[in-house]
Tab-separated table of N, CA and C in Angstrom:
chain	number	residue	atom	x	y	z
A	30	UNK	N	20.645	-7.067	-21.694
A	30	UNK	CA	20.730	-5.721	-21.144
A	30	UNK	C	19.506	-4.892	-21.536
A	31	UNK	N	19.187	-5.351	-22.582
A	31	UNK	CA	18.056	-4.203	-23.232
A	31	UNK	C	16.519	-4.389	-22.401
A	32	UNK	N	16.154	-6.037	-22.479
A	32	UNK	CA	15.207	-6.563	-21.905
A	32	UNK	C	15.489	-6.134	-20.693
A	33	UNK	N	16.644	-6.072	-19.587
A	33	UNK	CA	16.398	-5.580	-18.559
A	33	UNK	C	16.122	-4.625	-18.116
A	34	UNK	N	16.515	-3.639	-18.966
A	34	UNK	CA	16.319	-1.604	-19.334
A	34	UNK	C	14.500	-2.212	-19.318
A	35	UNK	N	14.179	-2.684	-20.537
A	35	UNK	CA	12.904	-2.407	-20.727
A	35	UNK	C	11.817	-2.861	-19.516
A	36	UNK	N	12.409	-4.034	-18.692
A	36	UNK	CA	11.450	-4.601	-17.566
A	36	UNK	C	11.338	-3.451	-16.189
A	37	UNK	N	12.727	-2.902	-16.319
A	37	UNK	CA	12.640	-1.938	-15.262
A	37	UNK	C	11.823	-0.719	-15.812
A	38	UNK	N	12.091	-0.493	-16.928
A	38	UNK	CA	10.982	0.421	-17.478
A	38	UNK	C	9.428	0.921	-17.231
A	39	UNK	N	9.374	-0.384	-17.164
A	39	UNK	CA	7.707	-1.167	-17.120
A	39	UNK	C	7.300	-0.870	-15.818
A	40	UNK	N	8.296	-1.310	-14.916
A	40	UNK	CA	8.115	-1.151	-13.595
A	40	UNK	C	7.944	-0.045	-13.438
A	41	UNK	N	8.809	1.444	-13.289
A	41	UNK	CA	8.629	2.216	-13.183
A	41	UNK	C	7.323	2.850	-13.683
A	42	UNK	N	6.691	2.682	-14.726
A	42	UNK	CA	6.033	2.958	-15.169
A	42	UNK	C	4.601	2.953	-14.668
A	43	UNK	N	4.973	1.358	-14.052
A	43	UNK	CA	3.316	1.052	-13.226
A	43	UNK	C	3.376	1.090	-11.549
A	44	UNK	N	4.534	1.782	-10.959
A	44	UNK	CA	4.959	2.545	-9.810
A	44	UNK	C	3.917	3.459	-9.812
A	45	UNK	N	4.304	4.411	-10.878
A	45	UNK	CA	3.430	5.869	-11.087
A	45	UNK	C	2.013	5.709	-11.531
A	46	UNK	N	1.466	4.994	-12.054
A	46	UNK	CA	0.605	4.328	-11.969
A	46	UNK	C	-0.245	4.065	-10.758
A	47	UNK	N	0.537	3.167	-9.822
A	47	UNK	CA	0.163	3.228	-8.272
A	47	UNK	C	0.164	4.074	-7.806
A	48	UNK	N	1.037	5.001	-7.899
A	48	UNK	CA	1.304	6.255	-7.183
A	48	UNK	C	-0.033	7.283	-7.420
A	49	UNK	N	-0.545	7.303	-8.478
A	49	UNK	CA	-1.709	8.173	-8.952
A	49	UNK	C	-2.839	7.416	-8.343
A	50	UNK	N	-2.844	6.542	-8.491
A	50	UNK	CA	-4.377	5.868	-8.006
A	50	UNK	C	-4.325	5.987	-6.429
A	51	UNK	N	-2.995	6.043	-6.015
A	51	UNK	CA	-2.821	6.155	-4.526
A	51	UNK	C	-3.603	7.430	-3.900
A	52	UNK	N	-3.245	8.469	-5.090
A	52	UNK	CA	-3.690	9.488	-4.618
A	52	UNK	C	-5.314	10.171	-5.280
A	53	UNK	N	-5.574	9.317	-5.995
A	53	UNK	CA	-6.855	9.699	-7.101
A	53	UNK	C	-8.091	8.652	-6.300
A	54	UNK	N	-7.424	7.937	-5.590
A	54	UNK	CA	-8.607	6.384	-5.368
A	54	UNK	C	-9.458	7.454	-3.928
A	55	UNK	N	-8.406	7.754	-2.830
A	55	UNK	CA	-8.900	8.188	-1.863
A	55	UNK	C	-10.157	9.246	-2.083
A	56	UNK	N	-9.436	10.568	-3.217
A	56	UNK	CA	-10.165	11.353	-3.366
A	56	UNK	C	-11.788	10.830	-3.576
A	57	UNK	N	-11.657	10.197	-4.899
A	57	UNK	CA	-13.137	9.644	-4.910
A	57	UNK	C	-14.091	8.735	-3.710
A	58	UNK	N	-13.105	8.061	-3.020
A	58	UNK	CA	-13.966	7.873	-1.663
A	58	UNK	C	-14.438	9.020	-0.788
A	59	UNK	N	-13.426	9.908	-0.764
A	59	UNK	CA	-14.470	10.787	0.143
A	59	UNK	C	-15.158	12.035	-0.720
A	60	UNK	N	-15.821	11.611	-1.901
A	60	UNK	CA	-16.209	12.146	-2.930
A	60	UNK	C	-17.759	11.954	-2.282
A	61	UNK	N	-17.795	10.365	-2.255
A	61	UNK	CA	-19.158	9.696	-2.034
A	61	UNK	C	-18.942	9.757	-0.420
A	62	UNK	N	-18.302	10.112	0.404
A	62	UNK	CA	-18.768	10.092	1.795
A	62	UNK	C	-18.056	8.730	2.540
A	63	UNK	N	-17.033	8.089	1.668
A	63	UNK	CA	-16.797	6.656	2.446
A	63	UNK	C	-15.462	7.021	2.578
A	64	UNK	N	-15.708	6.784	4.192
A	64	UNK	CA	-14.123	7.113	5.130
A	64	UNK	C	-13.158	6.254	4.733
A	65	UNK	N	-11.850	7.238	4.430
A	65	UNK	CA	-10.659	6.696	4.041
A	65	UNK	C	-10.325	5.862	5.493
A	66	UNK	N	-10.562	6.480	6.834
A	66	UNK	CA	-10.108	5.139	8.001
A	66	UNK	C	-10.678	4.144	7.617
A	67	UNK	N	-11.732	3.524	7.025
A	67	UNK	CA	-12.829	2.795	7.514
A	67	UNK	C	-12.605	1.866	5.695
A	68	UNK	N	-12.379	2.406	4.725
A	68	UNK	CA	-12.339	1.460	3.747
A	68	UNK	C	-10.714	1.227	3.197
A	69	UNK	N	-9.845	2.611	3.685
A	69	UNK	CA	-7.959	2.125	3.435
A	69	UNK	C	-7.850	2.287	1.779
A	70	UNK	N	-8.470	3.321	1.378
A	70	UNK	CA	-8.555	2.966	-0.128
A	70	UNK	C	-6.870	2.936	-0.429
A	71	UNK	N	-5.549	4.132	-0.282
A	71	UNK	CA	-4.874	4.445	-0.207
A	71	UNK	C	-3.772	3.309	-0.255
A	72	UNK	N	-4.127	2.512	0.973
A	72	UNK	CA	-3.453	1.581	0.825
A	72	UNK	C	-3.175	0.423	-0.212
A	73	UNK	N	-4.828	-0.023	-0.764
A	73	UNK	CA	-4.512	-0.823	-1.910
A	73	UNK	C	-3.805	-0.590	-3.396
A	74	UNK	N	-3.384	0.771	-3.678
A	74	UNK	CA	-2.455	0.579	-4.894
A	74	UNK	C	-0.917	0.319	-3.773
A	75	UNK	N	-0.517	0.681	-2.858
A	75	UNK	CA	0.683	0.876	-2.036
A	75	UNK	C	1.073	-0.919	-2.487
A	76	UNK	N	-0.192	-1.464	-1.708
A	76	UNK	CA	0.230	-3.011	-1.874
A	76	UNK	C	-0.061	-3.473	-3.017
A	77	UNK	N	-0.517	-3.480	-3.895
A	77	UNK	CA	-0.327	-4.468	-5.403
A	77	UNK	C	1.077	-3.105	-6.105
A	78	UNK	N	1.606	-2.205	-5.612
A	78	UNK	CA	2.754	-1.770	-6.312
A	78	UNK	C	3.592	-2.755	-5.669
A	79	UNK	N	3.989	-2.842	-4.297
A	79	UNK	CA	5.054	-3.548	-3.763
A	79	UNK	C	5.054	-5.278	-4.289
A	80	UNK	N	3.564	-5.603	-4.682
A	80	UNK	CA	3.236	-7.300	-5.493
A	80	UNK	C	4.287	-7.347	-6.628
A	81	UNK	N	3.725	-5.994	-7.530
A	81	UNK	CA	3.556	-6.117	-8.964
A	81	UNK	C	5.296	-5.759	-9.233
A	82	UNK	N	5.495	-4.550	-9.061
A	82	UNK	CA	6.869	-3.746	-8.743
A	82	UNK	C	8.294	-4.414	-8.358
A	83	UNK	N	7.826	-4.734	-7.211
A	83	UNK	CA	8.999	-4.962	-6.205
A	83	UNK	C	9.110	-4.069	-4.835
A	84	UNK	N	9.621	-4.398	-3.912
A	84	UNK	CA	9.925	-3.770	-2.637
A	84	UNK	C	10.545	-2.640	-2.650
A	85	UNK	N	11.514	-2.222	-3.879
A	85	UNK	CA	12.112	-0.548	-3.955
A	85	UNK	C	10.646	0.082	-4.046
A	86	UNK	N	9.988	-0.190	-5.343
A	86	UNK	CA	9.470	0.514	-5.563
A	86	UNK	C	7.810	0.755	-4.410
A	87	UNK	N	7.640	0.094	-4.191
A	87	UNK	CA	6.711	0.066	-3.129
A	87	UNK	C	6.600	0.697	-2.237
A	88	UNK	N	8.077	0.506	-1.746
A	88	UNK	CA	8.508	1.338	-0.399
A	88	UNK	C	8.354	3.024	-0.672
A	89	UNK	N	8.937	3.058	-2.018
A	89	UNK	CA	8.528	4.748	-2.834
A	89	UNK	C	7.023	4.950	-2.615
A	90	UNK	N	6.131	4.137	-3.546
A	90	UNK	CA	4.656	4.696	-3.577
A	90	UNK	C	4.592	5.366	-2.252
A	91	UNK	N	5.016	3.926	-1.175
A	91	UNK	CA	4.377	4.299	0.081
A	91	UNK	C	4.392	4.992	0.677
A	92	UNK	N	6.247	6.201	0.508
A	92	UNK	CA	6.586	7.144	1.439
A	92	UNK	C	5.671	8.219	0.328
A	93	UNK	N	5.857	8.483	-0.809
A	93	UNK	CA	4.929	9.307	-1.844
A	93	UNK	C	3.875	9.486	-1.615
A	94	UNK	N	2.567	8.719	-1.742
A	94	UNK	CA	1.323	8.893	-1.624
A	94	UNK	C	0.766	9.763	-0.551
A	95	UNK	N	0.826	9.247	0.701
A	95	UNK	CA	0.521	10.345	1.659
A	95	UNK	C	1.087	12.090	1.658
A	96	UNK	N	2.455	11.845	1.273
A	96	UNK	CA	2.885	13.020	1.137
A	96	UNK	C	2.306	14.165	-0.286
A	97	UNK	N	2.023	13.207	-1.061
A	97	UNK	CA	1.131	13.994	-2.403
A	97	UNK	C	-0.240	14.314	-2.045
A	98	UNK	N	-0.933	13.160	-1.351
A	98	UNK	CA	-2.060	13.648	-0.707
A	98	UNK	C	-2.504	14.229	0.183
A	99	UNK	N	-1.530	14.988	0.467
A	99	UNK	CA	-1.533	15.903	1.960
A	99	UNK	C	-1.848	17.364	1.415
A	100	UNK	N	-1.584	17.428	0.520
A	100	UNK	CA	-2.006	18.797	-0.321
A	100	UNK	C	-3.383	18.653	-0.676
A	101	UNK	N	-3.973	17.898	-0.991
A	101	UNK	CA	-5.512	17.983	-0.811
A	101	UNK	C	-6.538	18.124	0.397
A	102	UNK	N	-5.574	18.094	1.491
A	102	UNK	CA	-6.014	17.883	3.005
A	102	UNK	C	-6.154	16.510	3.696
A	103	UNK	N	-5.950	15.244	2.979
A	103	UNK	CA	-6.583	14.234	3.054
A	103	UNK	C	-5.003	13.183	3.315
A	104	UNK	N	-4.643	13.056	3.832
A	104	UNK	CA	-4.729	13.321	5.271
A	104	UNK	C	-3.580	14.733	5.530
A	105	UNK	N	-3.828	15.308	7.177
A	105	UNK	CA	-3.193	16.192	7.199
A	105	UNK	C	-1.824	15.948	6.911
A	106	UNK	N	-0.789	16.757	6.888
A	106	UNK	CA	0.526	15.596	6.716
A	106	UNK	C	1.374	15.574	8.467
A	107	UNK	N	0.923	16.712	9.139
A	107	UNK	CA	1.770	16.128	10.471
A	107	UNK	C	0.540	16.182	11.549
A	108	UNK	N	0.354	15.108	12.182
A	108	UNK	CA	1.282	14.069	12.427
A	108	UNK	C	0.843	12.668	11.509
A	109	UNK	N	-0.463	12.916	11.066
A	109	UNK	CA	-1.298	11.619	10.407
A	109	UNK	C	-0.251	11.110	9.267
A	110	UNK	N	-0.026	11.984	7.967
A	110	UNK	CA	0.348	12.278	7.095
A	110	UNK	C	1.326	11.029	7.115
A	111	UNK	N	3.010	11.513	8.662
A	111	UNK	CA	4.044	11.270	8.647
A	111	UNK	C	3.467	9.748	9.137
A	112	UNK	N	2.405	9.649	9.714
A	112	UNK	CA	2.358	8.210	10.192
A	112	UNK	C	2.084	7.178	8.943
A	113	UNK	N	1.153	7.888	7.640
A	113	UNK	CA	0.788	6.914	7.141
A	113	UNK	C	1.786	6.622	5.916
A	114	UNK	N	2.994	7.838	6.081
A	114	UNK	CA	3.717	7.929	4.943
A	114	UNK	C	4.560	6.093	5.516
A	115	UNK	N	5.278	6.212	6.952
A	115	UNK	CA	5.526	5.273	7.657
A	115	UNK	C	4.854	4.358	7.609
A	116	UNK	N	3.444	3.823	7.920
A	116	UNK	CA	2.681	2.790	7.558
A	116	UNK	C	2.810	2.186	5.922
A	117	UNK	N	2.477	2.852	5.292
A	117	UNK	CA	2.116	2.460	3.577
A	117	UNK	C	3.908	2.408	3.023
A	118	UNK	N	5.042	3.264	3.473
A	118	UNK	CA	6.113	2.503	2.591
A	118	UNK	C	6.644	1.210	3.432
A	119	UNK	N	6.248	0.876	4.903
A	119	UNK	CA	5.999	-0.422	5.358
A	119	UNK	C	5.643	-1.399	4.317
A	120	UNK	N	4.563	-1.128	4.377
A	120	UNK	CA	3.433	-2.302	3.099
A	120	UNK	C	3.657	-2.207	2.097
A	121	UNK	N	4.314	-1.405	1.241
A	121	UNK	CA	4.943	-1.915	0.109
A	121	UNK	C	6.657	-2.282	0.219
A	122	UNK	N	7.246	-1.959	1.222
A	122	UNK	CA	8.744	-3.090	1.161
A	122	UNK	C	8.454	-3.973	1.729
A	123	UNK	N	7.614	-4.765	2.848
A	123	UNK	CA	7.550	-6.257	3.476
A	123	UNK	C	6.759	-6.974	2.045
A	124	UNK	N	5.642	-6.477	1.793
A	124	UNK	CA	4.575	-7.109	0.784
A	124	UNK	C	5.899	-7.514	-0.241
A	125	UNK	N	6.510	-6.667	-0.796
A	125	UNK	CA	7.683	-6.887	-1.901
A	125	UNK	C	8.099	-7.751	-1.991
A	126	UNK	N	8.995	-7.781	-0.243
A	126	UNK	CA	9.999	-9.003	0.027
A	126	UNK	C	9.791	-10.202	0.458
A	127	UNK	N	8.172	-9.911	1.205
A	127	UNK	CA	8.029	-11.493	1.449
A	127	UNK	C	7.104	-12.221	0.290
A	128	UNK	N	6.666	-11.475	-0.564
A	128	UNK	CA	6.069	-11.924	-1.928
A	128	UNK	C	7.092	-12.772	-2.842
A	129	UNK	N	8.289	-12.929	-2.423
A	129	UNK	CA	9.967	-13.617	-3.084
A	129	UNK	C	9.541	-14.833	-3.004
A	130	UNK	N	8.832	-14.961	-1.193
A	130	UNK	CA	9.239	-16.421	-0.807
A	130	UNK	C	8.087	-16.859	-0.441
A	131	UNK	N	6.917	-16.515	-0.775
A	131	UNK	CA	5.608	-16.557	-0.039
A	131	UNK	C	4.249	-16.104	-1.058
A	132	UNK	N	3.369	-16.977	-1.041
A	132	UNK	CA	1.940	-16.386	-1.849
A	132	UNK	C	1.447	-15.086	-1.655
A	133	UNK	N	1.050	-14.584	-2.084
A	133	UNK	CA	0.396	-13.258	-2.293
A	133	UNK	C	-0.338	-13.422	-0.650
A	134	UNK	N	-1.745	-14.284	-0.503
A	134	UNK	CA	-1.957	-13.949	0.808
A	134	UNK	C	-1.226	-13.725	1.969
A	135	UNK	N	-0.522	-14.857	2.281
A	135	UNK	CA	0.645	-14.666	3.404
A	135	UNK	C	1.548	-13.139	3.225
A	136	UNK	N	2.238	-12.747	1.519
A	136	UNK	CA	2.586	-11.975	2.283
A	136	UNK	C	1.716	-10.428	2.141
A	137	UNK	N	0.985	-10.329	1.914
A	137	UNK	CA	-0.581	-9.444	2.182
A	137	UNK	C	-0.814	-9.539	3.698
A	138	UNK	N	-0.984	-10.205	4.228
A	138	UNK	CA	-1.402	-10.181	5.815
A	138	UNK	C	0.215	-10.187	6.594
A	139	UNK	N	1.286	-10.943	6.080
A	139	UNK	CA	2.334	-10.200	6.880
A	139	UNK	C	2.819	-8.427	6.560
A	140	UNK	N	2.207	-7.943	5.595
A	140	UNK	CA	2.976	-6.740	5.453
A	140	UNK	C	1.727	-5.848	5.868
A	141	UNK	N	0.467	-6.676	5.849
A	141	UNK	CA	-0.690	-5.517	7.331
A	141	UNK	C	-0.422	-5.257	8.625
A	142	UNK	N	0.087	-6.590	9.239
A	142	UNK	CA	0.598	-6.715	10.841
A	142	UNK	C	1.768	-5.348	10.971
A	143	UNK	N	2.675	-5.600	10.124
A	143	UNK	CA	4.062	-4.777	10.187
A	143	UNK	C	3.834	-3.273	9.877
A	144	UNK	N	2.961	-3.000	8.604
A	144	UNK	CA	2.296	-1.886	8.505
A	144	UNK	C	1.323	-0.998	10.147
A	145	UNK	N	1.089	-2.008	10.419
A	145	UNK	CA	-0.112	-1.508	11.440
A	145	UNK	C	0.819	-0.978	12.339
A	146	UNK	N	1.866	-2.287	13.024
A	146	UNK	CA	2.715	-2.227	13.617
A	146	UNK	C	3.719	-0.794	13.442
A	147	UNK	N	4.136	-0.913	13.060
A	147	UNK	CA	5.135	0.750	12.299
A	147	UNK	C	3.796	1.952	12.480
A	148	UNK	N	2.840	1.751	12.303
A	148	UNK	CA	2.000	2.845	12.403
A	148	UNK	C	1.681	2.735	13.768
A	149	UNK	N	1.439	2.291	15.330
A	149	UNK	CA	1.497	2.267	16.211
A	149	UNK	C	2.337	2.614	16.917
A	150	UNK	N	3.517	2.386	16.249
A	150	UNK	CA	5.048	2.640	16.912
A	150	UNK	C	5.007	4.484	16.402
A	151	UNK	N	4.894	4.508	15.383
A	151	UNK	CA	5.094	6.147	15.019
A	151	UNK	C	4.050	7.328	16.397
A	152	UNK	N	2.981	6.339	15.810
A	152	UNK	CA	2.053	7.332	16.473
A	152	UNK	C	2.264	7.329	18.071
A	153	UNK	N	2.621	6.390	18.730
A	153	UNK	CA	3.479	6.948	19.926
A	153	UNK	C	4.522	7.558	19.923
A	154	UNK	N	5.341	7.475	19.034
A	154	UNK	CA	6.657	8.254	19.192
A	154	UNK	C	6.162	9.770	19.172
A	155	UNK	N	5.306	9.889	17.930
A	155	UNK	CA	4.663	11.204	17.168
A	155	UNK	C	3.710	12.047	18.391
A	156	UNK	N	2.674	11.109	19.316
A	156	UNK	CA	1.628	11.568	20.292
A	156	UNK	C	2.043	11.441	21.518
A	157	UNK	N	2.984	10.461	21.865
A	157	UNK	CA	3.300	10.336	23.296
A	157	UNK	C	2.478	9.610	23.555
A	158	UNK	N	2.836	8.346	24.745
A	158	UNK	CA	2.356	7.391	25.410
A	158	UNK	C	0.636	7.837	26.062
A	159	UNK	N	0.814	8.837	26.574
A	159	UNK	CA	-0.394	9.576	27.108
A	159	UNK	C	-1.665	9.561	26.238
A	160	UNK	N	-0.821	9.956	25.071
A	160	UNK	CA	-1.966	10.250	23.946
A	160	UNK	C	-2.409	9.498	23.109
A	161	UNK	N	-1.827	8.004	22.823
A	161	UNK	CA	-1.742	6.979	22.084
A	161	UNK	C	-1.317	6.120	23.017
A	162	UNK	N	-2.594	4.840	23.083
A	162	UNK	CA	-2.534	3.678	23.726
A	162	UNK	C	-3.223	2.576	22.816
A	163	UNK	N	-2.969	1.572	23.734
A	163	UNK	CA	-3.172	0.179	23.067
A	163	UNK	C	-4.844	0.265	22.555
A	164	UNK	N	-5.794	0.901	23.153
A	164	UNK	CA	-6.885	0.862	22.412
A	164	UNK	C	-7.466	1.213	21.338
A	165	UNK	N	-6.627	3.130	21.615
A	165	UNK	CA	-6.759	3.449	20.073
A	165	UNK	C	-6.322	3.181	19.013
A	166	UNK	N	-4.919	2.011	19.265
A	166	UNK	CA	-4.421	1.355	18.207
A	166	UNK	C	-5.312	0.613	17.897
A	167	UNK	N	-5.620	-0.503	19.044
A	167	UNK	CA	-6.947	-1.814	18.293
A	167	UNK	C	-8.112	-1.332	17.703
A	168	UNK	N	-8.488	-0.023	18.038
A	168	UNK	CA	-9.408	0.757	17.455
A	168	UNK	C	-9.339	1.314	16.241
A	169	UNK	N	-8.468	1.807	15.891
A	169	UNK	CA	-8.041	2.702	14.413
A	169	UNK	C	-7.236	1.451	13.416
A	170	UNK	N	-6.774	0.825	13.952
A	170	UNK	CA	-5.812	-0.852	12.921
A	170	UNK	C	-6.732	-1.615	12.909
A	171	UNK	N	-7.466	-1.936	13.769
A	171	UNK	CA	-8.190	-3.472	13.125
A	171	UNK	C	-10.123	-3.590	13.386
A	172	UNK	N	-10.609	-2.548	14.105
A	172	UNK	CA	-11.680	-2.397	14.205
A	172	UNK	C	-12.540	-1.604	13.379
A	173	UNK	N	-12.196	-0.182	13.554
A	173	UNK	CA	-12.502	0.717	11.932
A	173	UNK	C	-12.174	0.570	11.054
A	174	UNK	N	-11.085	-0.247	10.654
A	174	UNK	CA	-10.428	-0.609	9.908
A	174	UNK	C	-10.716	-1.867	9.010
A	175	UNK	N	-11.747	-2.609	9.594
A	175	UNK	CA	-12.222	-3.981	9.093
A	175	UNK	C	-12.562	-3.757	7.948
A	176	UNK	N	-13.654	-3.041	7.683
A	176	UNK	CA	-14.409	-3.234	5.969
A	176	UNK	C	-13.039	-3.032	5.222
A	177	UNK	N	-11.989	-2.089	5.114
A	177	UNK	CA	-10.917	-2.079	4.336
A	177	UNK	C	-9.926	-3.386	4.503
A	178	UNK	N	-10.068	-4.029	5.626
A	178	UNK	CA	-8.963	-5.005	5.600
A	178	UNK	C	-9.378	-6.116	4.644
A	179	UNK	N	-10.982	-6.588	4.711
A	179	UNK	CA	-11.852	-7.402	4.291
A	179	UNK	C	-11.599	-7.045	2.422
A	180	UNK	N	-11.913	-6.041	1.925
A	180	UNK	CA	-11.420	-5.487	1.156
A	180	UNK	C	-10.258	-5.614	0.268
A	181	UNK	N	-9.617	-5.595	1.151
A	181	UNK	CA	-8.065	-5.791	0.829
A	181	UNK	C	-7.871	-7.430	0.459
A	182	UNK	N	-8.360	-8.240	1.356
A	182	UNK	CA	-7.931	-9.328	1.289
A	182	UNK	C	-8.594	-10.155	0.365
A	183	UNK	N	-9.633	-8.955	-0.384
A	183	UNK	CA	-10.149	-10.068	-1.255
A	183	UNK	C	-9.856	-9.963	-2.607
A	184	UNK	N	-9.927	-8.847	-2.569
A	184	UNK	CA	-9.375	-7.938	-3.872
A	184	UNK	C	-7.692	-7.578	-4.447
A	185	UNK	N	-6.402	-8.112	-3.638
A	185	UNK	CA	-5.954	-7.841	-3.930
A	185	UNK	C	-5.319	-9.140	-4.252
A	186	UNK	N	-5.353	-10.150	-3.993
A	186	UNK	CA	-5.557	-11.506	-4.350
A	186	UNK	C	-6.202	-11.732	-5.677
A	187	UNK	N	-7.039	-11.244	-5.761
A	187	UNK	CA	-7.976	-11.495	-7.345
A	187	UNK	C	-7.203	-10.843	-8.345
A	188	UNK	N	-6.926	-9.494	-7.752
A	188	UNK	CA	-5.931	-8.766	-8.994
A	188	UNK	C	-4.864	-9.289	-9.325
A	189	UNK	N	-4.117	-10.216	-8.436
A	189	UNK	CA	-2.563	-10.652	-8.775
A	189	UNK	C	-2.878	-12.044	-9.240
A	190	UNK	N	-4.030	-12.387	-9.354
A	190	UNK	CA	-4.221	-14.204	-9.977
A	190	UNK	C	-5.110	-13.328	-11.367
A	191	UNK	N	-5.479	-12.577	-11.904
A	191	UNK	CA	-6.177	-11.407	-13.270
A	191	UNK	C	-4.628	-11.344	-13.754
A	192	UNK	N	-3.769	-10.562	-12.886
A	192	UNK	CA	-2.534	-9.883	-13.524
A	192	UNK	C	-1.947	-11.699	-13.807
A	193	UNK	N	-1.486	-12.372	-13.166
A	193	UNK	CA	-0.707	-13.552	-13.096
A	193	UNK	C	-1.389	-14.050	-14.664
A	194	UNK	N	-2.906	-14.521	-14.931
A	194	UNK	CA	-3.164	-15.038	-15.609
A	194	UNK	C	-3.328	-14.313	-16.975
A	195	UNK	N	-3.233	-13.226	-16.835
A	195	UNK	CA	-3.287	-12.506	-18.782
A	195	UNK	C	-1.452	-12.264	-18.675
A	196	UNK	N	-0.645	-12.909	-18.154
A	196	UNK	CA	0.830	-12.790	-18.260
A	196	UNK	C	1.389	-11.482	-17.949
A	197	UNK	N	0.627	-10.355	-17.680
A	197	UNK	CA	1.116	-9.221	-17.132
A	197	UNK	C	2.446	-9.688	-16.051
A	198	UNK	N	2.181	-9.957	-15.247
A	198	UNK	CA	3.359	-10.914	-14.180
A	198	UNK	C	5.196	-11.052	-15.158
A	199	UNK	N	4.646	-11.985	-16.241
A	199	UNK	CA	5.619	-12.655	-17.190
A	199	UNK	C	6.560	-11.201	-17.497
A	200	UNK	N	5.853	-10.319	-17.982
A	200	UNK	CA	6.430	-9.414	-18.215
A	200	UNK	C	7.714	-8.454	-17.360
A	201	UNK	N	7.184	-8.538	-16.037
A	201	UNK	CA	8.606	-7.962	-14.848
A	201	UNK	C	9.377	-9.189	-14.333
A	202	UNK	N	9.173	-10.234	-14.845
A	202	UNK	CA	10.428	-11.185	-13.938
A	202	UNK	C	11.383	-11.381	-14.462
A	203	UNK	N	11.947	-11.814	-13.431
A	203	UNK	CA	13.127	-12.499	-14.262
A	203	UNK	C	14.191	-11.279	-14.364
């Protein structure tokens, strides 16, 4: 019982953790001028919380972060805000759950598709068909979006085989 108090502890602990860098990482990108569309800083604590964490907690960073960072202006919070709050607690509950049954890459690139996905779906619901189409999706998800995906996929892989191998990992299972 105690060990389990203390693992959830831990967790929580490095939730907020994510949660700050969620909102501290962006700032410093557009400190130096590098577009949050274009590198996704935001997103990478969302997904190594939902790795490291679990899928509750992930799904938290994800609806959190945007909404904390909306007070800095970055992003506005309606309609961007509500989309990315929707996108990012995406990517940290799929990343979570399919991280159970699946390597870190697989489920890293399934919880981008679904992320993107949920953020396409919002932003029509949010802009209307008129105003949001299939291009500016392929445009804003996977084209401006490249240097951050590239990014993502390399780096967040390295961190969970760093975390895996100094036993950080050992510490929340189970």
């Amino acid at each position: 019982m105690q060990n389990t108090r203390r693992k959830e502890t831990f967790r929580l602990v490095l939730a907020a953790m994510f949660a700050a860098f969620g909102v501290l990482l962006p700032s410093v990108f557009h400190m130096f001028n590098m577009g949050g569309p274009i590198f996704l800083p935001m997103h990478i604590p969302v997904l190594l919380c939902g790795l490291v964490c679990g899928w509750k907690y992930g799904l938290l960073v994800g609806l959190i972060v945007p909404f904390l960072s909306s007070f800095t202006g970055m992003p506005v919070l309606y309609p961007t805000g509500v989309v990315m709050m929707l996108e990012l607690a995406t990517y940290g509950c799929v990343i979570g759950l399919v991280s159970q049954k699946q390597n870190t890459l697989l489920s890293l690139v399934t919880a981008m598709l679904c992320g993107r996905l949920v953020s396409g779906l919002a932003n029509v619901v949010l802009l209307g068909v008129g105003n949001y189409g299939i291009q500016a999706f392929v445009t804003a998800s996977f084209v401006t979006a490249l240097p951050g995906i590239v990014i993502q996929l390399v780096l967040i892989p390295a961190v969970m085989l760093l975390l895996k191998r100094t036993h950080v990992m050992e510490r929340l299972e189970g």
